Coordinates of C-alpha atoms in Angstrom, one line a residue:
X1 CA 31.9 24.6 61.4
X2 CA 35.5 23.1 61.9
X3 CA 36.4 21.6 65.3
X4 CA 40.0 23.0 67.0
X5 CA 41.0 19.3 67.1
X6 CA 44.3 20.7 68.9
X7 CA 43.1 21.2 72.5
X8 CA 40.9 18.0 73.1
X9 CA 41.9 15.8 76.1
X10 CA 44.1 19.3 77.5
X11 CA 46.7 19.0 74.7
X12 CA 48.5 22.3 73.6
X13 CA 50.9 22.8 71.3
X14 CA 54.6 23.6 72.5
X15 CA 55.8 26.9 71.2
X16 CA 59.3 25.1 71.6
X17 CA 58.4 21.8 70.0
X18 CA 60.2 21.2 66.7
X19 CA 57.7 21.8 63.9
X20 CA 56.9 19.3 61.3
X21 CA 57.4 20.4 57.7
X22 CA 54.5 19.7 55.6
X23 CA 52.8 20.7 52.1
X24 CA 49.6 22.2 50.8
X25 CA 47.0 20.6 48.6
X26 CA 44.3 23.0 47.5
X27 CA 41.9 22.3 44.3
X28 CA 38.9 24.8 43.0
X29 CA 36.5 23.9 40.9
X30 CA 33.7 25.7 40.3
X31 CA 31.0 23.5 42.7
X32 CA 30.9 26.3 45.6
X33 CA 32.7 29.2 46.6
X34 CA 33.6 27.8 50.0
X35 CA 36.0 25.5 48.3
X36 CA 37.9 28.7 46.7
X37 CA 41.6 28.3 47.6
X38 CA 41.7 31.2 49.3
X39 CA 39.4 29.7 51.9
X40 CA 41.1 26.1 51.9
X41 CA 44.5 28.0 52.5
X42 CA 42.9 30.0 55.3
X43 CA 41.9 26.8 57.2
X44 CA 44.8 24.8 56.7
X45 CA 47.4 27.8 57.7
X46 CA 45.1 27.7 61.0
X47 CA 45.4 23.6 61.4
X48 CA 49.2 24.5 60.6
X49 CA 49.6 26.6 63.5
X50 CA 47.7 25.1 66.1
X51 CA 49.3 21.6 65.4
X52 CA 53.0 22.2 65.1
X53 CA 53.3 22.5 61.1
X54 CA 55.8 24.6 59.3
X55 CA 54.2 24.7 55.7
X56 CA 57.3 24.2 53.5
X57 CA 55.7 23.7 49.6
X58 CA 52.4 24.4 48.3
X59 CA 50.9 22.7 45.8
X60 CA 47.4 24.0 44.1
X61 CA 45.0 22.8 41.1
X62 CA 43.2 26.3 40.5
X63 CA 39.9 25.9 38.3
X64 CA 40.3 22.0 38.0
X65 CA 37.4 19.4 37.6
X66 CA 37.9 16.9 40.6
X67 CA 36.6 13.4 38.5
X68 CA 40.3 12.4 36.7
X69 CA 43.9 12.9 37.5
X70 CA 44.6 13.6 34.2
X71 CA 45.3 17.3 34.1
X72 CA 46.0 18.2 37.5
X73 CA 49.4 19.3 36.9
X74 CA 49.5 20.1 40.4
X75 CA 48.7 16.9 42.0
X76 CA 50.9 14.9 39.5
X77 CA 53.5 17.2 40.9
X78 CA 53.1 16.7 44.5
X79 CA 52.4 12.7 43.9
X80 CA 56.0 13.0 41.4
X81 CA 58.1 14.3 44.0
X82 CA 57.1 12.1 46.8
X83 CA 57.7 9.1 44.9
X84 CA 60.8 10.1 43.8
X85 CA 62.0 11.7 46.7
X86 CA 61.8 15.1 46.2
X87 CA 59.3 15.9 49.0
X88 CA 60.9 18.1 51.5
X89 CA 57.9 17.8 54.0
X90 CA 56.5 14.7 56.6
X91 CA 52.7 15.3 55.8
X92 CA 50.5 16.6 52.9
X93 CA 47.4 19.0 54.6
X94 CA 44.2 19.2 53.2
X95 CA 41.2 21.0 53.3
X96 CA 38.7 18.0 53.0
X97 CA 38.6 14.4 51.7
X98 CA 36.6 15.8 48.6
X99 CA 39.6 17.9 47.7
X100 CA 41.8 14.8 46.6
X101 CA 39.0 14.5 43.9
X102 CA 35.1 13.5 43.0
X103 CA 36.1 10.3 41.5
X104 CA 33.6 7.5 40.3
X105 CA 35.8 5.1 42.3
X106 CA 36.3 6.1 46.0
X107 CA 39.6 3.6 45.3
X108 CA 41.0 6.0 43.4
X109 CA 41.0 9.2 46.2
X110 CA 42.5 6.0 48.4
X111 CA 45.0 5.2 45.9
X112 CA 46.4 9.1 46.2
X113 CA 46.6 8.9 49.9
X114 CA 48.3 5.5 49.8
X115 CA 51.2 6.3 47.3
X116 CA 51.5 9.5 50.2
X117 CA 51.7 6.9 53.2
X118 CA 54.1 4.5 51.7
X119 CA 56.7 7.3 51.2
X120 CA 56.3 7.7 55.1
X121 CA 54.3 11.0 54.4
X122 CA 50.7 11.5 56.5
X123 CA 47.7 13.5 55.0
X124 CA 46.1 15.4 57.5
X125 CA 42.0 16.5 56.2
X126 CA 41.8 20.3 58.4
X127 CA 38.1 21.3 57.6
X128 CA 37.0 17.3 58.5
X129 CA 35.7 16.3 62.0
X130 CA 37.7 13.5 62.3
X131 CA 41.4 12.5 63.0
X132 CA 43.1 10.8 60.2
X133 CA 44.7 8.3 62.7
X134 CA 44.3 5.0 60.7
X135 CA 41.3 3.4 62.8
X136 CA 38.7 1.8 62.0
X137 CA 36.3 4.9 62.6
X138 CA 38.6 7.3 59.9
X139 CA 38.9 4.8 57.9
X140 CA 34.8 4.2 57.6
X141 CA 34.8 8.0 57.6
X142 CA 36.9 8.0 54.8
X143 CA 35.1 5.8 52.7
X144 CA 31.9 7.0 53.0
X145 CA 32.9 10.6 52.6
X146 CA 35.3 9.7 49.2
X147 CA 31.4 7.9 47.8
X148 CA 29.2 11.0 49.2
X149 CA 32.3 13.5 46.8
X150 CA 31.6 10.8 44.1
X151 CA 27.9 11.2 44.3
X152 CA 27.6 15.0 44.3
X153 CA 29.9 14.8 40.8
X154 CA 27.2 12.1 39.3
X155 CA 23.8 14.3 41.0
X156 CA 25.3 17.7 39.6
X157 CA 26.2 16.2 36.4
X158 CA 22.6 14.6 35.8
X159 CA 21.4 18.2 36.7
X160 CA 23.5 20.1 34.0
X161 CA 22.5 17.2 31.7
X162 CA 19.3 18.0 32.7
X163 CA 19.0 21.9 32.4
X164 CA 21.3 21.9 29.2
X165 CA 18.6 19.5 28.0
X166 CA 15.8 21.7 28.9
X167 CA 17.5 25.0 26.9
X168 CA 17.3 22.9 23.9
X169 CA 13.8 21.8 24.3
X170 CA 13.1 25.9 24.4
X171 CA 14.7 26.4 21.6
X172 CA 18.3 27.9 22.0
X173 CA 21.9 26.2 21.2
X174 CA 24.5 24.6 23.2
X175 CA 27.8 25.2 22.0
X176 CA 29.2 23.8 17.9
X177 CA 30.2 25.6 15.1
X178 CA 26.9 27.0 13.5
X179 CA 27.2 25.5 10.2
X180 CA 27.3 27.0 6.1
X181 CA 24.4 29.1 5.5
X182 CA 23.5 30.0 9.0
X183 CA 25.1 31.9 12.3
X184 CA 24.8 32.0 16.0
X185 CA 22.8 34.9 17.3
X186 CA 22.5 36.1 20.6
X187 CA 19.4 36.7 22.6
X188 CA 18.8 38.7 26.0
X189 CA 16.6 36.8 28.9
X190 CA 13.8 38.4 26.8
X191 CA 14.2 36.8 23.9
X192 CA 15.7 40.4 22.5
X193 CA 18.5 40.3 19.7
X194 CA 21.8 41.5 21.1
X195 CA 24.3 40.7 18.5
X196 CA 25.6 38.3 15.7
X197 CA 28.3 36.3 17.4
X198 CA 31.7 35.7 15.0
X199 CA 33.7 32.4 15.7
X200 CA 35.5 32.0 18.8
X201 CA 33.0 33.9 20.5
X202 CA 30.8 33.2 23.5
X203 CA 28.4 34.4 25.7
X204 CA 29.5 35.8 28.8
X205 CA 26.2 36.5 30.6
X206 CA 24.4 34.3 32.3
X207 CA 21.0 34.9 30.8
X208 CA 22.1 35.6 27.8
X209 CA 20.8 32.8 25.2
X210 CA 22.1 31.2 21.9
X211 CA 20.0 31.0 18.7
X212 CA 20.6 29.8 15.0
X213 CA 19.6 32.2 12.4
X214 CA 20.2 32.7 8.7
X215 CA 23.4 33.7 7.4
X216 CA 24.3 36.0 4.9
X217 CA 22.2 35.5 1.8
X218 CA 24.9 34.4 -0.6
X219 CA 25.5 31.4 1.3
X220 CA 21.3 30.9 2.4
X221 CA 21.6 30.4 -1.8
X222 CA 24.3 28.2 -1.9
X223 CA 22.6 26.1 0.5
X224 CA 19.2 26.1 -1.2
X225 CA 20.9 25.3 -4.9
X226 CA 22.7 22.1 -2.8
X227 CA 19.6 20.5 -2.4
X228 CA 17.7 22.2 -5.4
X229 CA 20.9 20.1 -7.6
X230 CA 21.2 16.8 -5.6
X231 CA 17.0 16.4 -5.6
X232 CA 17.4 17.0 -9.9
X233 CA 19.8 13.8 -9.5
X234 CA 23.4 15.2 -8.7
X235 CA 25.1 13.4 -6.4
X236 CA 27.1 15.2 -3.7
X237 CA 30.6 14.8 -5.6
X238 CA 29.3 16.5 -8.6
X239 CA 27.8 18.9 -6.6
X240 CA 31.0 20.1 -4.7
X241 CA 32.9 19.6 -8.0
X242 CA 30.6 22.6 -8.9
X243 CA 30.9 24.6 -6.3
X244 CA 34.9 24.5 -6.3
X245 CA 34.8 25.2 -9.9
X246 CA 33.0 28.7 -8.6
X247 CA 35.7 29.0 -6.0
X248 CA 33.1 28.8 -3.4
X249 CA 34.6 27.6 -0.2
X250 CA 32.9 26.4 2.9
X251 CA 32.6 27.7 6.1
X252 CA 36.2 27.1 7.6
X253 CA 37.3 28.3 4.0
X254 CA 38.0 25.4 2.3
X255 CA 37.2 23.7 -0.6
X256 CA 34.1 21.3 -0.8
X257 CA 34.0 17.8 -0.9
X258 CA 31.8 14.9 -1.1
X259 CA 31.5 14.7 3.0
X260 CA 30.7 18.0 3.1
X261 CA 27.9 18.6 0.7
X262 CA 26.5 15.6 2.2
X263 CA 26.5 16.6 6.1
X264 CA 24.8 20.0 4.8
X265 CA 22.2 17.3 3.2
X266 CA 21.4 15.5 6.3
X267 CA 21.6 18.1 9.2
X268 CA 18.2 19.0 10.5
X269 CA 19.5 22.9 11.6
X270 CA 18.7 23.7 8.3
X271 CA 14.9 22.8 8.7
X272 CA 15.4 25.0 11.9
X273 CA 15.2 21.7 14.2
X274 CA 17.2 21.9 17.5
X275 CA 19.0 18.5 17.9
X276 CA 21.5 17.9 20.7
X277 CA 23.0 14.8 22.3
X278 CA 23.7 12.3 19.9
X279 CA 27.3 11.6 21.6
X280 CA 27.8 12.6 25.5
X281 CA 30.6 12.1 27.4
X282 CA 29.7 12.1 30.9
X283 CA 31.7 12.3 34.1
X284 CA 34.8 12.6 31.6
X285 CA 34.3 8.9 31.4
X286 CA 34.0 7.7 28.1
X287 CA 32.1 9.3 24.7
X288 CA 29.3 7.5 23.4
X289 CA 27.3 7.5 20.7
X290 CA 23.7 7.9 21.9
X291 CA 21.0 5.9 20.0
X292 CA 18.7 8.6 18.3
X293 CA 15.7 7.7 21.0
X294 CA 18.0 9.9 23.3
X295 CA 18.3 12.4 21.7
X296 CA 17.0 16.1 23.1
X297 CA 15.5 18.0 20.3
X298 CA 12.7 20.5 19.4
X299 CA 11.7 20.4 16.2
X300 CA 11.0 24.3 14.2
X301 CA 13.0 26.2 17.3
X302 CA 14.4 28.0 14.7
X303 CA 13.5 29.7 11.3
X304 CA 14.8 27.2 8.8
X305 CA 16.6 28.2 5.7
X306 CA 15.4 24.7 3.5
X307 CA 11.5 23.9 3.3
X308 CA 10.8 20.6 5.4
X309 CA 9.2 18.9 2.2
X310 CA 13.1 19.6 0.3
X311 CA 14.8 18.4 3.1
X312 CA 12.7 15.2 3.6
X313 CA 12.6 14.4 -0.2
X314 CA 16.9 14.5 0.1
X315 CA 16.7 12.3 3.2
X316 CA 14.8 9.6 1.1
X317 CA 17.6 10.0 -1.8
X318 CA 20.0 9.2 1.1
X319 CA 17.8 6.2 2.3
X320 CA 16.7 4.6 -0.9
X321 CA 20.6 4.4 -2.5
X322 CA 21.1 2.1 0.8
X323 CA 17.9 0.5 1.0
X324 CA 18.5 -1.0 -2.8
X325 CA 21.3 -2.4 -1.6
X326 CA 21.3 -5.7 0.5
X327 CA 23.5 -6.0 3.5
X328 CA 26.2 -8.4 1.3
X329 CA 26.6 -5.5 -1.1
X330 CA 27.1 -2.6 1.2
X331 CA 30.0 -4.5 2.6
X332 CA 31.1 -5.7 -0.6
X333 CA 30.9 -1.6 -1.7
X334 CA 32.9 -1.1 2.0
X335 CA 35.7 -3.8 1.0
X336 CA 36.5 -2.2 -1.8
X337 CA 37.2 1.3 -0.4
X338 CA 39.4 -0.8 2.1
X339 CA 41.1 -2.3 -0.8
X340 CA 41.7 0.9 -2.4
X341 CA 42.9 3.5 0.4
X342 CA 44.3 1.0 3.1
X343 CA 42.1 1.8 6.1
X344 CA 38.9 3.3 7.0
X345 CA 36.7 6.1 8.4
X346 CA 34.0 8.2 8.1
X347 CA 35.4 11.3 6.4
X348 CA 36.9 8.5 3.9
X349 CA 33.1 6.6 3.3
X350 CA 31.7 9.7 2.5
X351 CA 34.7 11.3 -0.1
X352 CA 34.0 7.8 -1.3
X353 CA 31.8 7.8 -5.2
X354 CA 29.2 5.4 -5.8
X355 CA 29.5 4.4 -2.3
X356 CA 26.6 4.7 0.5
X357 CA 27.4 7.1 3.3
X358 CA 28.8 6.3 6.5
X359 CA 25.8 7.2 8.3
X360 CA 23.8 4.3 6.5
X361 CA 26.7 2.0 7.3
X362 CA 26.2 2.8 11.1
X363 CA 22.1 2.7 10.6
X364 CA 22.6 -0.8 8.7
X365 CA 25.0 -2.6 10.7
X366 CA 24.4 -0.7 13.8
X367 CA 27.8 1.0 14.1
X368 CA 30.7 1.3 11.9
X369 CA 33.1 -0.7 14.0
X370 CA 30.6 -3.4 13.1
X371 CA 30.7 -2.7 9.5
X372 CA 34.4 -2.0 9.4
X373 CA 34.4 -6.1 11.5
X374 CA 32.8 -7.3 9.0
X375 CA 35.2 -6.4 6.0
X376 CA 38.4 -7.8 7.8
X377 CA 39.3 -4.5 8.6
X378 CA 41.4 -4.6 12.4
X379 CA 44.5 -2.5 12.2
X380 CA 47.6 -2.8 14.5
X381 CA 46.9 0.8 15.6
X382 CA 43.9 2.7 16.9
X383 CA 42.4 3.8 13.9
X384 CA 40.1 6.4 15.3
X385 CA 43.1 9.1 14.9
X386 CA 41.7 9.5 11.5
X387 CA 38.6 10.5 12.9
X388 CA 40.4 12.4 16.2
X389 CA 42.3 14.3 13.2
X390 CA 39.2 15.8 11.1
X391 CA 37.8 16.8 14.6
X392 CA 41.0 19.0 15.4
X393 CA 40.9 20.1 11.9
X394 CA 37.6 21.3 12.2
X395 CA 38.4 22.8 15.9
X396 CA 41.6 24.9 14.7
X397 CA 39.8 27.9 12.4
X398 CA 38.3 28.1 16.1
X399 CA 41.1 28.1 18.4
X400 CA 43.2 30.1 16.0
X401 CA 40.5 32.8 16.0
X402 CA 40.4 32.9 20.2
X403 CA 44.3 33.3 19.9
X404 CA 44.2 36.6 17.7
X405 CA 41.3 37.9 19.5
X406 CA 43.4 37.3 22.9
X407 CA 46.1 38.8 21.4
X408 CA 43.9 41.6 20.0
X409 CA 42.4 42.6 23.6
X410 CA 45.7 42.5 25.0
X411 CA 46.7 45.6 22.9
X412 CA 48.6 43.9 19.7
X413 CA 48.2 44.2 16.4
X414 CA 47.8 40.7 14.3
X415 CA 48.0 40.3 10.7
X416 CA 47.1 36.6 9.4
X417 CA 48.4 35.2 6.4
X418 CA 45.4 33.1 4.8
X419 CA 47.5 30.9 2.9
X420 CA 49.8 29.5 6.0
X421 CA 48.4 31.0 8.8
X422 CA 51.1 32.3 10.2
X423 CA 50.5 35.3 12.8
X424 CA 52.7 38.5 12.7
X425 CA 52.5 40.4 15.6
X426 CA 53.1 43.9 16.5
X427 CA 54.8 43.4 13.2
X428 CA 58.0 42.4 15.5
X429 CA 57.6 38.5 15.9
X430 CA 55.5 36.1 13.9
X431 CA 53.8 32.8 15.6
X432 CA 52.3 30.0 14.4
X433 CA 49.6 27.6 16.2
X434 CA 49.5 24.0 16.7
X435 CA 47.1 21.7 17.8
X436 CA 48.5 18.4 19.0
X437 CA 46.7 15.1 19.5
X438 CA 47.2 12.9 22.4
X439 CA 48.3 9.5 22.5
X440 CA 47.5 7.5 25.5
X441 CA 49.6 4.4 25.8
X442 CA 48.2 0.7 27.0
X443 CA 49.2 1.7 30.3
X444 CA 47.9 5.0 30.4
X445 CA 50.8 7.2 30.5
X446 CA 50.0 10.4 28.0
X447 CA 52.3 11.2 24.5
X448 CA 52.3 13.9 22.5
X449 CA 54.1 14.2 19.2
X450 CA 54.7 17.7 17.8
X451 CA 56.1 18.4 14.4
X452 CA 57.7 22.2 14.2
X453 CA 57.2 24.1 11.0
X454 CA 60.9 23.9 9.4
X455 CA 59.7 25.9 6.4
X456 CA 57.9 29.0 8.0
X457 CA 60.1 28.7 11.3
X458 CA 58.3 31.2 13.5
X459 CA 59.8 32.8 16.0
X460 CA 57.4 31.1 18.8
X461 CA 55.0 28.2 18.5
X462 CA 52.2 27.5 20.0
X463 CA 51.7 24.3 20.7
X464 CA 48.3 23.5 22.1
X465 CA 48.3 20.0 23.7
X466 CA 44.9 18.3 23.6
X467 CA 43.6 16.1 26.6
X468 CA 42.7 12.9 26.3
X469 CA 39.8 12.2 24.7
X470 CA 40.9 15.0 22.5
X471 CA 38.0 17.2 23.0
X472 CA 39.9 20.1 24.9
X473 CA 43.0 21.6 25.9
X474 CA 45.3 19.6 28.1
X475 CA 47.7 23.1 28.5
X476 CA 49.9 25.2 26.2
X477 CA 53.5 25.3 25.5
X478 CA 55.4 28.8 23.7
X479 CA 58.2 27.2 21.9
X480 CA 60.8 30.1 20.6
X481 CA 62.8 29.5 17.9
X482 CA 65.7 29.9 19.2
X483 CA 65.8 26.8 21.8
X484 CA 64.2 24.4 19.4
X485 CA 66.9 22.7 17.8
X486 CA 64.4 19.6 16.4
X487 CA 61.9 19.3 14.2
X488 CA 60.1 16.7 16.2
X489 CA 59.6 16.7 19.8
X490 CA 57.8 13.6 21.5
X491 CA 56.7 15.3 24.6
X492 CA 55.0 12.9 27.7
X493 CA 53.1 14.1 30.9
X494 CA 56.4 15.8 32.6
X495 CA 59.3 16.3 30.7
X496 CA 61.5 18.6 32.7
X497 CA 62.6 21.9 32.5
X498 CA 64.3 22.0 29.7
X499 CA 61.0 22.1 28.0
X500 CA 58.3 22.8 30.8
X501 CA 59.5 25.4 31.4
X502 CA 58.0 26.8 28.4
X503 CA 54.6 24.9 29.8
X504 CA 51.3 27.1 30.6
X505 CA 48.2 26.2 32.1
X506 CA 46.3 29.1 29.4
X507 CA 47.7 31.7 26.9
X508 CA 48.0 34.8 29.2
X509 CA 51.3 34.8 29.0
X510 CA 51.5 34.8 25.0
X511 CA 48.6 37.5 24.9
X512 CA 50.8 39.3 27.1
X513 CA 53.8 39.3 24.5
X514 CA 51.5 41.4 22.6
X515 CA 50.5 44.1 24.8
X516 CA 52.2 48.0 24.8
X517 CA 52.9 50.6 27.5
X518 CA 53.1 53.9 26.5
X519 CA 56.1 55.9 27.8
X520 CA 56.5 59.9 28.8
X521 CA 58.9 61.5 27.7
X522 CA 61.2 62.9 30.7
X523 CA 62.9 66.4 30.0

């Protein structure tokens, strides 16, 4: 229920009173359906008109998680032009304190109505049952109602945790690629096959369920010969060697390597074990890399395509080349590949020969910023883009894939050129897709650096700017040719029109490039 604040102690509004100019703030998540914008808007127009507002601007974060201000374009925007006085209003309404945001810190929901109040501009909360007067009493309010919004993001987060766990324990997959030799099947409420799904697809039932089954038998055979080879004494170098020289590629269609023969070594999917957690990044706070006591996992969920006694006997391959070595060697094996390519990661451990993998380094020395510590090796810059790198490389086949499919259900036809992947469309335009890490500076402002194809030059770019953290989208821009008159562009949060302009929250514009309307002929 939401008290009519306006008529207490007799007060009415004047019909002849001057009104004040004011803005909107609405955000949605997906917590509750009373918190859809329609219904914020609905209130707030009320609390408008009963207490002399004239609503000026609106401002609204549509589908938006409420525990960062990073990515609420919206909210940026209103904060941007009241600090820099572009604010055409006297006071910011409001649904409710929680709309501002579920943050960790109650400070930082403070911090937003603050920078508001030192520009002279008032936030009024129309759903709360309370006047934000500046007392003590709102103020306590406040505070207690900015920890309660914080809470209910920590309490629903352990609950997902814990019902994501609880899918694994039974036995079906949450979310990544599905791996060589194997593919994501999908599964009524009854356990009942429905389909094979392809990449870039999801389910879009809600009792619909995720399993791993065997892939197509060439590559359930390529997968047994890996570890048939490296338990005869091939080492995971010679094995891809092999495997390139048959011009058999792997799963995102390229060429194998050391790193890659060896992840197919050590995953337990193939065995048909259903392991999940071993990083998490709750809140949006920070990823971690879970110690293997906390991981979920249900061992045989699925129908593995490598006998358990195979994949054991590789695993103690793996083990013993580490375990002969003492802890001075490994790191004397470590310096050198320093030495010899400059830097350090992973991907680079593992491509490494006669080298132990960079999963025994972490298991040794307990992580492999430790290790890397421990062989002098502190570069000026963050080194994890190397890592942040293979990850988007990995993600693109992916996001490329849900970009022709969009562009195929809006009614276009795409054609794909394997070697550069560059999209024709409609055969009238061509595009090409870029995914864009992003740089977070000491003070936290975001950068992105994007480098256009010169050599292709397609008629529009996607650029897909990742958030940070670089685990998802941060939004989209569709570059055309024509206005892009540099090969680099260093693009920050806002960058004005000249460029935002071409900014989009998702790709329903581009998809809409591609779709056709039939005409009848008038006689």
């Amino acid at each position: 229920m939401v008290i009519d604040w306006s008529q207490k102690n007799g007060d009415t509004t004047s019909s002849d009173r001057p009104k004040v100019p004011a803005a909107t703030y609405v955000r949605m998540s997906t917590d509750h359906q009373k918190y859809s914008t329609d219904n914020q808007i609905a209130v707030i127009h009320r609390y408008a008109e009963n207490n002399g507002f004239e609503i000026t601007q609106s401002y609204a974060d549509e589908g938006k998680s409420g525990l960062r201000l990073v990515g609420r374009d919206a909210l940026q925007s209103l904060l941007s032009d009241v600090e820099e006085g572009r604010a055409n209003y006297r006071a910011i309404l409001v649904y409710d304190v929680s709309r501002w945001g579920r943050f960790q810190d109650p400070d930082e929901a403070a911090e937003i109505e603050l920078r508001c109040k030192r520009q002279g501009i008032l936030v009024h909360y129309c759903a709360e049952q309370f006047e934000n007067d500046g007392s003590i009493g709102s103020s306590i309010i406040k505070t207690v109602k900015r920890a309660m919004a914080g809470e209910y993001s920590r309490e629903l987060s352990v609950k997902v945790f814990n019902g994501q766990a609880n899918l694994i324990r039974l036995g079906y997959r949450q979310g990544g690629a599905p791996g060589f030799g194997l593919r994501r099947q999908l599964i009524d409420q009854n356990g009942n096959p429905k389909r094979e799904l392809t990449r870039g697809e999801h389910k879009s039932i809600a009792t619909d369920r995720v399993i791993l089954v065997s892939g197509p038998e060439e590559e359930v055979r390529v997968v047994t010969r890996i570890y048939d080879l490296f338990n005869k004494g091939r080492n995971e170098a010679e094995i891809a060697a092999a495997l390139n020289a048959e011009g058999i590629l792997t799963d995102w269609g390229r060429p194998w390597s050391r790193g890659t023969v060896h992840q197919v070594l050590i995953n337990e999917k193939y065995v048909g074990n259903n392991v999940w957690g071993r990083t998490s990044f709750k809140l949006k706070q920070t990823h971690v890399r879970n110690p293997e006591g906390e991981w979920v996992r249900a061992d045989g969920a699925f129908t593995g395509i490598v006998p358990i006694e195979i994949f054991e006997r590789a695993g103690e391959i793996i083990a013993a080349r580490a375990e002969r070595l003492s802890d001075d060697a490994m790191l004397e094996k470590l310096a050198k590949v320093l030495e010899k390519q400059g830097y350090l990661s992973g991907l680079v451990i593992d491509e490494m020969e006669d080298c132990p993998s960079s999963s025994s380094y972490s298991h040794r020395f307990g992580s492999l910023l430790r290790a890397y510590a421990l062989v002098g090796f502190v570069p000026d810059h963050d080194y994890r883009y190397l890592e942040i790198n293979r990850a988007l490389r990995r993600m693109y086949p992916d996001l490329l894939a849900g970009v022709i499919q969009g562009l195929q259900s809006s009614g276009g036809a795409v054609s794909q050129d394997l070697e550069t992947d560059l999209l024709t469309i409609n055969r009238e335009f061509t595009a090409s897709v870029v995914i864009v890490r992003c740089l977070q500076t000491p003070a936290g402002s975001l950068r992105w650096k994007v480098r256009l194809d010169t050599v292709l030059k397609p008629d529009v770019t996607v650029v897909v700017r990742m958030g940070p953290g670089n685990t998802e989208p941060h939004d989209y821009y569709l570059l055309p040719l024509l206005d892009m008159h540099q090969a680099v562009l260093r693009l920050c949060e806002f960058n004005g029109l000249s460029f935002d302009a071409y900014r989009c929250d998702s790709l329903s514009r581009f998809y809409a490039m591609a779709a056709r309307r039939s005409f009848t002929e008038m006689v």
